Amino acid sequence: MPHYPPEPFRIKVVEPIKLVSPAERQAAIAEAGYNVFALKAKDIFIDLLTDSGTGAMSQNQWAALMQGDESYAGARSYFRLKEAVEDIFGFKHFVPTHQGRAAENILSAVLVKPGCSVPSNMHFDTTDANIRARGGRPVNLVIEEAFDPANPHPFKGNMDMVKLKAYIEETGPANIPLGMITVTNNAGGGQPVSMENIKAVAALYHSYNIPFYIDAARYAENAYFIKLREPGFADKAPIEIAREMFSYADGFCMSAKKDAIVNIGGLLAMNDDEIFKHVSNELILREGFVSYGGLAGRDLDAMAVGLYEGLDEDYLAYRLGQTAYLAGLLREQGIGLIEPPGGHAIYLDAGALLPHIPHAEFPGQSLAVEMYLEGAIRACEIGSVMFAHPDQDTGEMIYPRLELVRLAIPRRTYTQSHLDYLAESIGKIAKRAGDLRGYKFTYAPELLRHFTARFEPL
Ligand code: F0G
């Protein structure tokens, strides 16, 4: 019997995938320099590199595309999106952007000045980089529980209120042009933030007159976690919970490629009239006119529909159920992961599975490569390849606390038998974990090296 609510949809269009032979996989990964980012999608059977832009649109979204109004200014598509954004998020102003990082870029261009600080629970890497690119300092103040993979805390994405208050006092509110929170906390295992925490964070920022922005990429999954786990929300619809979450904020930036289930798109919204004026000017400079922001009219229509579909309760029960189901299959085989499982992804504890491979030989990379060799599965290392860096003063290598491999689940894309296949393949690897070897770089750029590095097995 299935262990999660059956898919609340049936399949009308199929995209063939093919399991290439073990010899072909061996050749493909060697040619890719043992970096899964360099693999060709045609050689991959199950692709869990990201849940961003990789979901399946619904018949209503495809139908909405046909209504796309490609007028340069004031298109009907823009007004349909505006209605949805105002209904769900409730801010006075908004602009579309081509994806999340474009919204972050514009927000940073307008608010971040050299030397200032922007606290959050944890910034995603593009937000972090956009703040740094403007000379700002991104600061992560998530609760300590987030760093213990076994800790079952229901809201491991929460901000540490004591650390946040101390940080604001130390830095001075004048040096903090905005405060943020990421829902769900992707960089920390896809963990949700509670309503109580969002409310407290907003109150604290506001007590210092600091504007509060939410990075809302996975707003719907966060709302559903609140419904499932936070007292007082069991009877509320996800859309009502989402409305309350955003009612405490002054604005948000968002990648619509996640919970709005579109292949491209983003949003930036705020209440402040002056900020909106600056944002509009930046948008026109970098993305496009205020009524399309770098997207085609049809993309705006698909987003307007997807924003609601992402909040559908049957869909969310299936979605979070699917992730929990995969976590259960892995747990049964004794494979360690960040607990409780996040909404959009499972984070395998590669460090625990491969204790014989030191940080410097990249246990997460070894597991990611082995998953490709075993099952033509693509997943993403989130460990020393991504994060190890030399100390600025001593030059000594600093390694991340956890060596993880993220299995990000695209929305409405894979079925239960795909998940069974995944769990079986990973189980086979776990049985021969002691045979896995580490890797060394043959090429590594200085920044964001995981994208283009090349490796050699040791
Ligand atoms: N914020 C969060 C929390 C994200 O997870 C992402 C993207 C972004 C912002 C940036 O959005 O890609 O549309 O520019 N996360 C993807 C991932 C890439 O794989 O987790 P974008």
PDB file of C-alpha atoms and ligand atoms in Angstrom, residues 50-52 99-101 104 124 126-127 182 186 215 217-218 255 257-258 406, ligand 1:
ATOM      1  CA  THR A  50      17.277  21.003  -8.062  1.00  0.00           C
ATOM      2  CA  ASP A  51      13.558  21.554  -7.535  1.00  0.00           C
ATOM      3  CA  SER A  52      13.922  24.963  -9.210  1.00  0.00           C
ATOM      4  CA  GLN A  99      13.946  34.732 -11.406  1.00  0.00           C
ATOM      5  CA  GLY A 100      14.686  34.972  -7.690  1.00  0.00           C
ATOM      6  CA  ARG A 101      18.249  36.247  -7.904  1.00  0.00           C
ATOM      7  CA  GLU A 104      17.602  39.939  -4.892  1.00  0.00           C
ATOM      8  CA  PHE A 124      20.573  31.214   0.183  1.00  0.00           C
ATOM      9  CA  THR A 126      22.515  33.850  -4.441  1.00  0.00           C
ATOM     10  CA  THR A 127      21.088  36.200  -1.775  1.00  0.00           C
ATOM     11  CA  THR A 182      14.146  32.567   4.311  1.00  0.00           C
ATOM     12  CA  ASN A 186      16.928  25.861   1.927  1.00  0.00           C
ATOM     13  CA  ASP A 215      12.795  35.291   0.886  1.00  0.00           C
ATOM     14  CA  ALA A 217      10.832  30.781  -2.586  1.00  0.00           C
ATOM     15  CA  ARG A 218       9.035  27.969  -0.706  1.00  0.00           C
ATOM     16  CA  SER A 255      11.955  32.728  -6.991  1.00  0.00           C
ATOM     17  CA  LYS A 257      10.538  28.508  -9.965  1.00  0.00           C
ATOM     18  CA  LYS A 258       9.803  26.604  -6.756  1.00  0.00           C
ATOM     19  CA  ARG A 406      20.804  17.058  -1.481  1.00  0.00           C
TER      20      ARG A 406
HETATM   21  N1  F0G B   1      16.207  31.893  -2.482  1.00  0.00           N
HETATM   22  C1  F0G B   1      16.155  30.579  -2.201  1.00  0.00           C
HETATM   23  C2  F0G B   1      15.731  30.151  -0.833  1.00  0.00           C
HETATM   24  C3  F0G B   1      16.484  29.632  -3.185  1.00  0.00           C
HETATM   25  O1  F0G B   1      16.428  28.336  -2.887  1.00  0.00           O
HETATM   26  C4  F0G B   1      16.860  30.077  -4.472  1.00  0.00           C
HETATM   27  C5  F0G B   1      17.213  29.136  -5.532  1.00  0.00           C
HETATM   28  C6  F0G B   1      16.901  31.460  -4.719  1.00  0.00           C
HETATM   29  C7  F0G B   1      16.560  32.334  -3.701  1.00  0.00           C
HETATM   30  C8  F0G B   1      17.312  32.018  -6.052  1.00  0.00           C
HETATM   31  O2  F0G B   1      16.320  31.846  -6.977  1.00  0.00           O
HETATM   32  O3  F0G B   1      17.338  30.369  -8.732  1.00  0.00           O
HETATM   33  O4  F0G B   1      15.256  31.699  -9.184  1.00  0.00           O
HETATM   34  O5  F0G B   1      17.448  32.829  -8.989  1.00  0.00           O
HETATM   35  N2  F0G B   1      17.452  27.913  -5.325  1.00  0.00           N
HETATM   36  C9  F0G B   1      17.733  26.883  -6.325  1.00  0.00           C
HETATM   37  C10 F0G B   1      18.085  25.591  -5.630  1.00  0.00           C
HETATM   38  C11 F0G B   1      18.718  27.275  -7.377  1.00  0.00           C
HETATM   39  O6  F0G B   1      18.516  24.652  -6.321  1.00  0.00           O
HETATM   40  O7  F0G B   1      17.900  25.479  -4.418  1.00  0.00           O
HETATM   41  P1  F0G B   1      16.605  31.670  -8.548  1.00  0.00           P
END
